[in-house]
């Protein structure tokens, strides 16, 4: 390798590092802003439950309430979808199995059919587990945004149990990896660079994997492609 090529490689690496740093800053700015908005928002979840299009169920990520996803909820409701949330999830700190059971209970109680799930991060794991369960036939499909289907190697280093559960060796992650039949009903949307999931969110056998030319774990929720994928599923 020549000196010129080495300098060229270093230049490319520097540009990549700067771009990722910019994505990091934008991502956490978005997360902090909407967490603060969620903390003070008082809009009733029932105000989004009307509409004639396919019903949608929102599953937020860990430490997120449904209000964190309110920009997407508002956009979906404006398109005519009745949007449902699970207040019982609260900040979604329960194990994935328990979150999935809450989803199953909700489906059985409401008797919804042909529903769509729109999930972020951990919500996608709970959504997939519920789709593989006894009430899974009530779900048409799911759009999962930045979901660690294969886990995240970073989780092993975290001191909080609710975050270590995302380790690739965690029983829930391993169990979900074996439940491949439902993958064909899942659209996985994820960024080119996710600071929380170095392995990425590509799902083998998925209906579609959508890799966005951007970076982040939270701000991807605001990408127009997410809304477009939900619209495409609603029209199937």
CSV table of C-alpha atoms in Angstrom, one decimal:
chain,number,residue,atom,x,y,z
A,1,UNK,CA,0.0,0.0,0.0
A,2,UNK,CA,1.4,3.4,-1.0
A,3,UNK,CA,1.7,6.4,1.2
A,4,UNK,CA,-0.9,8.2,-0.9
A,5,UNK,CA,-3.4,5.4,-0.6
A,6,UNK,CA,-2.9,5.2,3.2
A,7,UNK,CA,-3.6,8.9,3.4
A,8,UNK,CA,-6.7,8.4,1.3
A,9,UNK,CA,-7.9,5.7,3.6
A,10,UNK,CA,-7.4,7.9,6.7
A,11,UNK,CA,-9.3,10.7,5.0
A,12,UNK,CA,-12.2,8.4,4.3
A,13,UNK,CA,-12.2,7.1,7.8
A,14,UNK,CA,-12.1,10.7,9.2
A,15,UNK,CA,-15.1,11.6,7.0
A,16,UNK,CA,-17.0,8.5,8.1
A,17,UNK,CA,-16.3,9.3,11.8
A,18,UNK,CA,-17.5,12.9,11.4
A,19,UNK,CA,-20.6,11.8,9.7
A,20,UNK,CA,-21.4,9.3,12.4
A,21,UNK,CA,-20.7,11.9,15.1
A,22,UNK,CA,-23.2,14.1,13.4
A,23,UNK,CA,-25.7,11.3,13.4
A,24,UNK,CA,-25.1,10.7,17.1
A,25,UNK,CA,-25.7,14.3,18.0
A,26,UNK,CA,-28.9,14.6,15.9
A,27,UNK,CA,-30.2,11.3,17.3
A,28,UNK,CA,-29.8,12.1,20.9
A,29,UNK,CA,-31.1,15.6,20.4
A,30,UNK,CA,-34.2,14.1,18.9
A,31,UNK,CA,-34.5,11.6,21.8
A,32,UNK,CA,-34.1,14.2,24.5
A,33,UNK,CA,-36.6,16.5,22.9
A,34,UNK,CA,-39.3,13.9,22.5
A,35,UNK,CA,-38.7,12.4,25.9
A,36,UNK,CA,-39.3,15.9,27.4
A,37,UNK,CA,-42.3,16.5,25.3
A,38,UNK,CA,-43.7,13.1,26.3
A,39,UNK,CA,-43.2,13.9,30.0
A,40,UNK,CA,-45.4,16.9,29.8
A,41,UNK,CA,-47.9,15.9,27.2
A,42,UNK,CA,-51.4,15.3,28.5
A,43,UNK,CA,-53.3,14.3,25.3
A,44,UNK,CA,-55.6,11.4,25.8
A,45,UNK,CA,-54.7,8.2,23.9
A,46,UNK,CA,-58.3,7.6,23.1
A,47,UNK,CA,-58.3,10.7,20.8
A,48,UNK,CA,-56.4,8.6,18.2
A,49,UNK,CA,-58.7,5.6,18.3
A,50,UNK,CA,-61.1,6.7,15.6
A,51,UNK,CA,-60.7,6.0,11.9
A,52,UNK,CA,-61.9,3.7,9.1
A,53,UNK,CA,-58.5,2.4,7.9
A,54,UNK,CA,-56.6,-0.7,9.2
A,55,UNK,CA,-56.2,-0.5,13.0
A,56,UNK,CA,-52.7,0.2,14.3
A,57,UNK,CA,-51.1,-0.8,17.6
A,58,UNK,CA,-48.1,1.2,18.8
A,59,UNK,CA,-45.3,-0.6,20.7
A,60,UNK,CA,-42.6,1.8,22.0
A,61,UNK,CA,-39.0,0.9,22.9
A,62,UNK,CA,-37.5,0.4,26.4
A,63,UNK,CA,-37.9,3.5,28.7
A,64,UNK,CA,-40.3,5.0,26.2
A,65,UNK,CA,-44.0,5.6,26.7
A,66,UNK,CA,-46.3,5.6,23.7
A,67,UNK,CA,-46.1,9.4,23.8
A,68,UNK,CA,-42.5,9.2,22.5
A,69,UNK,CA,-43.9,8.0,19.2
A,70,UNK,CA,-46.7,10.7,19.1
A,71,UNK,CA,-45.4,12.4,15.9
A,72,UNK,CA,-45.8,9.1,14.1
A,73,UNK,CA,-49.1,8.4,15.8
A,74,UNK,CA,-50.5,11.7,14.8
A,75,UNK,CA,-49.4,11.2,11.2
A,76,UNK,CA,-51.0,7.7,11.1
A,77,UNK,CA,-54.2,8.9,12.6
A,78,UNK,CA,-54.4,11.8,10.0
A,79,UNK,CA,-54.3,9.1,7.3
A,80,UNK,CA,-57.5,7.5,8.8
A,81,UNK,CA,-56.0,4.8,11.0
A,82,UNK,CA,-57.5,4.2,14.4
A,83,UNK,CA,-54.3,4.1,16.5
A,84,UNK,CA,-54.2,2.1,19.8
A,85,UNK,CA,-51.7,2.2,22.6
A,86,UNK,CA,-51.0,-0.1,25.6
A,87,UNK,CA,-51.0,2.1,28.7
A,88,UNK,CA,-50.2,-1.0,30.7
A,89,UNK,CA,-46.7,-1.1,29.1
A,90,UNK,CA,-45.9,2.2,30.8
A,91,UNK,CA,-42.2,2.7,30.0
A,92,UNK,CA,-41.7,-0.8,28.7
A,93,UNK,CA,-39.2,-2.0,31.2
A,94,UNK,CA,-40.7,-5.5,31.7
A,95,UNK,CA,-39.1,-8.5,30.1
A,96,UNK,CA,-39.9,-9.1,26.5
A,97,UNK,CA,-42.1,-12.1,27.4
A,98,UNK,CA,-44.2,-10.0,29.7
A,99,UNK,CA,-44.6,-7.2,27.2
A,100,UNK,CA,-45.6,-9.7,24.6
A,101,UNK,CA,-48.2,-11.1,26.9
A,102,UNK,CA,-49.7,-7.6,27.5
A,103,UNK,CA,-49.9,-7.3,23.7
A,104,UNK,CA,-51.7,-10.7,23.5
A,105,UNK,CA,-54.1,-9.7,26.3
A,106,UNK,CA,-54.9,-6.5,24.5
A,107,UNK,CA,-55.6,-8.3,21.2
A,108,UNK,CA,-57.9,-10.8,22.9
A,109,UNK,CA,-59.7,-8.2,24.9
A,110,UNK,CA,-60.3,-5.8,22.0
A,111,UNK,CA,-60.9,-8.6,19.5
A,112,UNK,CA,-59.1,-6.5,16.9
A,113,UNK,CA,-58.5,-8.2,13.5
A,114,UNK,CA,-56.3,-7.5,10.6
A,115,UNK,CA,-54.3,-5.1,12.8
A,116,UNK,CA,-50.9,-3.6,12.0
A,117,UNK,CA,-48.2,-3.1,14.6
A,118,UNK,CA,-45.8,-0.2,14.4
A,119,UNK,CA,-43.0,-0.8,16.9
A,120,UNK,CA,-39.7,0.8,17.9
A,121,UNK,CA,-36.7,-1.0,19.2
A,122,UNK,CA,-37.7,-3.4,22.0
A,123,UNK,CA,-41.3,-3.0,20.9
A,124,UNK,CA,-40.5,-4.9,17.8
A,125,UNK,CA,-39.3,-7.9,19.9
A,126,UNK,CA,-42.5,-7.9,21.9
A,127,UNK,CA,-44.5,-7.5,18.7
A,128,UNK,CA,-42.8,-10.5,17.0
A,129,UNK,CA,-43.3,-12.7,20.1
A,130,UNK,CA,-47.0,-11.7,20.2
A,131,UNK,CA,-47.4,-12.5,16.5
A,132,UNK,CA,-46.0,-16.0,17.2
A,133,UNK,CA,-48.5,-16.5,20.0
A,134,UNK,CA,-52.2,-17.5,20.3
A,135,UNK,CA,-53.5,-14.1,19.2
A,136,UNK,CA,-51.0,-13.6,16.4
A,137,UNK,CA,-53.6,-14.4,13.8
A,138,UNK,CA,-55.2,-11.0,14.6
A,139,UNK,CA,-52.1,-9.2,13.3
A,140,UNK,CA,-51.7,-8.6,9.6
A,141,UNK,CA,-48.1,-7.4,9.7
A,142,UNK,CA,-45.6,-5.3,11.6
A,143,UNK,CA,-43.3,-2.4,10.8
A,144,UNK,CA,-40.4,-2.7,13.2
A,145,UNK,CA,-38.1,0.3,13.5
A,146,UNK,CA,-34.5,-0.1,14.8
A,147,UNK,CA,-35.4,-3.5,16.4
A,148,UNK,CA,-32.5,-5.6,17.7
A,149,UNK,CA,-33.8,-8.9,16.3
A,150,UNK,CA,-30.4,-10.5,16.8
A,151,UNK,CA,-29.6,-8.6,20.0
A,152,UNK,CA,-26.9,-6.1,20.6
A,153,UNK,CA,-23.4,-6.9,21.7
A,154,UNK,CA,-23.3,-3.7,23.7
A,155,UNK,CA,-25.9,-5.0,26.0
A,156,UNK,CA,-23.4,-7.4,27.7
A,157,UNK,CA,-21.6,-4.3,29.1
A,158,UNK,CA,-24.6,-2.5,30.5
A,159,UNK,CA,-25.2,-2.7,34.3
A,160,UNK,CA,-29.0,-2.5,34.0
A,161,UNK,CA,-30.9,-5.7,33.8
A,162,UNK,CA,-33.6,-4.3,31.5
A,163,UNK,CA,-30.9,-3.5,29.0
A,164,UNK,CA,-28.7,-6.6,29.4
A,165,UNK,CA,-31.8,-8.5,28.1
A,166,UNK,CA,-30.8,-7.4,24.6
A,167,UNK,CA,-27.6,-9.5,24.7
A,168,UNK,CA,-27.5,-12.0,21.8
A,169,UNK,CA,-27.4,-14.8,24.2
A,170,UNK,CA,-30.4,-13.8,26.2
A,171,UNK,CA,-33.1,-16.5,26.2
A,172,UNK,CA,-35.7,-14.1,24.8
A,173,UNK,CA,-33.5,-13.1,21.9
A,174,UNK,CA,-32.6,-16.8,21.2
A,175,UNK,CA,-36.2,-17.8,21.4
A,176,UNK,CA,-37.3,-15.1,18.9
A,177,UNK,CA,-34.5,-16.1,16.5
A,178,UNK,CA,-36.1,-19.6,16.3
A,179,UNK,CA,-39.6,-18.2,15.6
A,180,UNK,CA,-39.0,-17.7,11.9
A,181,UNK,CA,-42.5,-18.3,10.5
A,182,UNK,CA,-43.7,-14.8,11.4
A,183,UNK,CA,-40.7,-13.1,9.8
A,184,UNK,CA,-42.5,-13.0,6.5
A,185,UNK,CA,-45.1,-10.6,8.0
A,186,UNK,CA,-42.5,-8.2,9.3
A,187,UNK,CA,-40.9,-5.1,7.6
A,188,UNK,CA,-37.7,-4.1,9.4
A,189,UNK,CA,-36.7,-0.5,8.9
A,190,UNK,CA,-33.3,0.6,10.2
A,191,UNK,CA,-30.5,3.1,9.7
A,192,UNK,CA,-27.2,2.5,8.0
A,193,UNK,CA,-25.5,3.2,11.4
A,194,UNK,CA,-27.3,2.5,14.7
A,195,UNK,CA,-25.2,3.5,17.8
A,196,UNK,CA,-27.2,1.0,19.9
A,197,UNK,CA,-27.2,-2.0,17.6
A,198,UNK,CA,-23.8,-2.5,15.9
A,199,UNK,CA,-25.1,-5.7,14.3
A,200,UNK,CA,-27.9,-3.9,12.6
A,201,UNK,CA,-31.6,-4.9,12.4
A,202,UNK,CA,-31.7,-6.9,9.2
A,203,UNK,CA,-34.2,-9.8,9.7
A,204,UNK,CA,-33.7,-13.0,7.7
A,205,UNK,CA,-36.8,-14.0,5.8
A,206,UNK,CA,-38.5,-10.7,6.5
A,207,UNK,CA,-41.2,-9.4,4.2
A,208,UNK,CA,-38.8,-6.5,3.5
A,209,UNK,CA,-35.7,-5.1,5.0
A,210,UNK,CA,-35.4,-1.4,4.5
A,211,UNK,CA,-31.9,0.1,5.2
A,212,UNK,CA,-32.0,3.8,5.3
A,213,UNK,CA,-29.1,6.0,4.2
A,214,UNK,CA,-28.9,7.7,7.5
A,215,UNK,CA,-27.8,7.0,11.1
A,216,UNK,CA,-29.4,6.8,14.5
A,217,UNK,CA,-31.7,4.7,16.7
A,218,UNK,CA,-34.4,7.2,17.6
A,219,UNK,CA,-34.6,9.8,14.8
A,220,UNK,CA,-35.3,7.1,12.3
A,221,UNK,CA,-38.9,7.2,13.6
A,222,UNK,CA,-39.3,10.5,11.9
A,223,UNK,CA,-38.1,9.2,8.5
A,224,UNK,CA,-40.9,9.4,5.9
A,225,UNK,CA,-40.1,5.9,4.8
A,226,UNK,CA,-41.6,4.5,8.0
A,227,UNK,CA,-44.9,6.1,7.2
A,228,UNK,CA,-44.7,4.9,3.6
A,229,UNK,CA,-44.1,1.3,4.7
A,230,UNK,CA,-47.1,1.4,7.0
A,231,UNK,CA,-49.2,2.8,4.1
A,232,UNK,CA,-48.0,0.0,1.8
A,233,UNK,CA,-49.0,-2.6,4.3
A,234,UNK,CA,-52.4,-1.0,4.9
A,235,UNK,CA,-53.2,-1.3,1.2
A,236,UNK,CA,-52.3,-5.0,0.9
